[in-house]
Coordinates of C-alpha atoms in Angstrom, one line a residue:
M1 CA -78.4 29.3 -59.6
A2 CA -75.7 29.9 -57.0
S3 CA -72.1 29.4 -58.0
V4 CA -68.7 29.3 -56.3
T5 CA -67.6 31.5 -59.2
G6 CA -70.2 34.1 -58.5
R7 CA -70.9 37.3 -60.2
G8 CA -68.0 39.3 -58.8
A9 CA -65.4 41.1 -60.8
P10 CA -62.9 39.0 -62.7
R11 CA -59.4 38.9 -61.8
S12 CA -58.3 40.6 -65.0
G13 CA -60.0 43.9 -63.8
R14 CA -62.5 44.0 -66.6
A15 CA -65.8 45.5 -65.6
R16 CA -68.3 43.0 -64.5
L17 CA -71.4 42.3 -66.4
D18 CA -74.3 44.5 -65.0
D19 CA -76.8 42.8 -62.9
A20 CA -79.7 42.9 -65.4
A21 CA -77.7 41.5 -68.2
A22 CA -76.3 38.6 -65.9
Q23 CA -80.0 37.9 -64.7
G24 CA -81.0 37.6 -68.3
L25 CA -78.4 35.0 -69.0
Y26 CA -79.1 33.1 -65.9
D27 CA -83.0 33.1 -66.8
R28 CA -82.1 31.8 -70.3
M29 CA -80.0 29.1 -68.8
R30 CA -82.8 28.2 -66.3
V31 CA -85.1 27.2 -69.3
V32 CA -82.6 24.5 -70.4
A33 CA -81.3 23.5 -66.9
S34 CA -83.6 20.7 -66.0
A35 CA -83.4 19.0 -69.4
A36 CA -79.7 19.4 -69.5
F37 CA -79.2 17.9 -65.9
G38 CA -81.3 15.1 -66.8
A39 CA -79.4 14.4 -70.0
I40 CA -76.0 14.6 -68.1
E41 CA -77.3 12.1 -65.6
R42 CA -78.5 9.6 -68.1
D43 CA -75.2 9.9 -70.1
R44 CA -73.2 9.3 -66.8
A45 CA -75.0 6.0 -66.5
D46 CA -74.5 5.1 -70.1
D47 CA -71.6 4.0 -72.4
P48 CA -69.0 6.8 -72.5
A49 CA -67.7 5.6 -75.9
R50 CA -71.1 6.0 -77.5
P51 CA -71.1 8.7 -80.4
F52 CA -72.3 12.1 -79.1
V53 CA -75.3 12.2 -81.5
D54 CA -76.6 9.0 -79.7
T55 CA -76.3 10.2 -76.2
A56 CA -78.9 12.0 -74.1
C57 CA -76.8 15.1 -74.4
G58 CA -76.5 14.8 -78.2
R59 CA -80.4 14.2 -78.7
L60 CA -81.0 17.3 -76.5
A61 CA -78.5 19.4 -78.4
G62 CA -80.1 18.1 -81.7
S63 CA -83.5 19.4 -80.6
L64 CA -82.4 23.0 -79.9
D65 CA -82.1 26.2 -82.0
A66 CA -78.9 28.3 -82.0
A67 CA -80.3 30.3 -79.0
G68 CA -81.2 27.0 -77.1
L69 CA -77.7 25.7 -77.9
R70 CA -76.2 28.9 -76.6
A71 CA -78.2 28.6 -73.4
L72 CA -77.3 24.8 -73.1
G73 CA -73.6 25.6 -73.7
M74 CA -73.6 28.3 -71.0
W75 CA -75.5 26.1 -68.5
A76 CA -73.1 23.2 -69.0
H77 CA -70.1 25.7 -68.8
H78 CA -71.3 27.2 -65.7
W79 CA -72.2 23.7 -64.2
C80 CA -68.7 22.2 -65.0
M81 CA -66.9 25.3 -63.6
R82 CA -69.0 25.1 -60.4
C83 CA -68.5 21.4 -60.0
Y84 CA -65.3 20.6 -61.8
D85 CA -63.9 17.0 -61.0
D86 CA -63.9 13.6 -62.4
D87 CA -67.8 13.6 -62.4
T88 CA -67.8 16.3 -64.9
R89 CA -66.6 14.1 -67.7
V90 CA -70.1 14.2 -69.6
G91 CA -70.6 17.9 -69.1
R92 CA -67.1 18.5 -70.3
R93 CA -67.9 16.4 -73.4
L94 CA -71.0 18.5 -74.0
V95 CA -69.0 21.7 -73.8
R96 CA -66.4 20.6 -76.3
E97 CA -69.1 19.3 -78.8
L98 CA -70.9 22.9 -78.5
A99 CA -67.6 24.6 -78.7
G100 CA -67.0 22.9 -82.2
R101 CA -70.3 24.4 -83.6
R102 CA -70.0 27.4 -85.6
G103 CA -72.7 30.0 -86.4
L104 CA -74.5 30.0 -83.0
G105 CA -74.7 33.7 -82.8
W106 CA -72.9 34.3 -79.6
T107 CA -73.4 37.8 -78.1
P108 CA -70.6 39.8 -76.4
D109 CA -72.3 39.5 -73.1
E110 CA -72.5 35.7 -73.2
V111 CA -68.8 35.4 -74.1
C112 CA -67.7 38.0 -71.4
W113 CA -70.0 36.1 -68.8
M114 CA -68.3 32.8 -69.7
L115 CA -64.8 34.3 -69.7
G116 CA -65.4 35.7 -66.1
E117 CA -66.7 32.5 -65.0
S118 CA -63.6 30.8 -66.4
E119 CA -61.1 33.3 -64.8
R120 CA -62.7 32.8 -61.3
T121 CA -62.3 28.9 -61.6
A122 CA -59.1 27.1 -60.4
P123 CA -56.6 26.7 -63.1
T124 CA -56.9 22.9 -62.6
A125 CA -60.0 23.1 -64.5
A126 CA -58.3 22.2 -67.9
D127 CA -61.4 22.8 -70.1
R128 CA -62.3 26.2 -68.4
F129 CA -61.7 28.3 -71.7
T130 CA -62.9 25.7 -74.2
L131 CA -66.3 27.2 -74.9
P132 CA -65.8 30.8 -74.1
L133 CA -62.8 31.0 -76.4
A134 CA -64.6 29.3 -79.1
A135 CA -67.6 31.6 -78.8
A136 CA -65.1 34.6 -78.8
G137 CA -63.8 33.4 -82.0
E138 CA -67.0 34.1 -83.6
L139 CA -67.1 37.7 -82.5
A140 CA -64.0 38.9 -84.2
G141 CA -63.1 42.1 -82.3
E142 CA -66.4 42.8 -80.7
L143 CA -65.2 42.0 -77.1
P144 CA -63.3 44.4 -74.9
A145 CA -59.5 43.6 -74.4
G146 CA -58.6 41.4 -71.6
E147 CA -56.0 39.1 -70.2
L148 CA -56.5 35.4 -69.8
P149 CA -53.6 34.4 -67.5
G150 CA -54.8 30.7 -67.1
V151 CA -54.7 30.1 -70.9
P152 CA -51.7 27.9 -71.9
G153 CA -49.2 30.2 -73.7
G154 CA -49.4 32.5 -70.7
G155 CA -51.1 35.8 -70.3
V156 CA -52.1 36.3 -73.9
G157 CA -54.8 38.9 -74.6
W158 CA -58.0 37.6 -75.8
R159 CA -58.9 40.4 -78.1
L160 CA -59.4 39.0 -81.5
A161 CA -58.2 40.8 -84.6
G162 CA -61.1 41.9 -86.8

């Protein structure tokens, strides 16, 4: 899964995720990638006003457990950050829907990886922090401190109070 965002060090100077942990995240995303891509393609050709639950992405999300939803969210986030343009409307909707779900059991590695992807993405990608910040909100103090210079409000730290 090549990406324009890559695995390099984030701009904030935070330590990058070690290669074994990153590979584990890519392996989990790969499990849902084919189904996710197919669902996004079907939804692109469908009615954009359709309720999420009635879309291909909604049906896919409804079929997954928490670990599968985290992998789906990470894959969609990665895909949107890599290919951000008008064509990512369906993927961004999926990301927003997953960001609104609570209790998915996000891990610090997953959240840090998504934050790193978001930091390396152009600031024009308006939804780039939607899912990682929602996931970080569930970790309450389990993440190392860092800066999110692209977040509206300017340069606020994303370490959450416990």
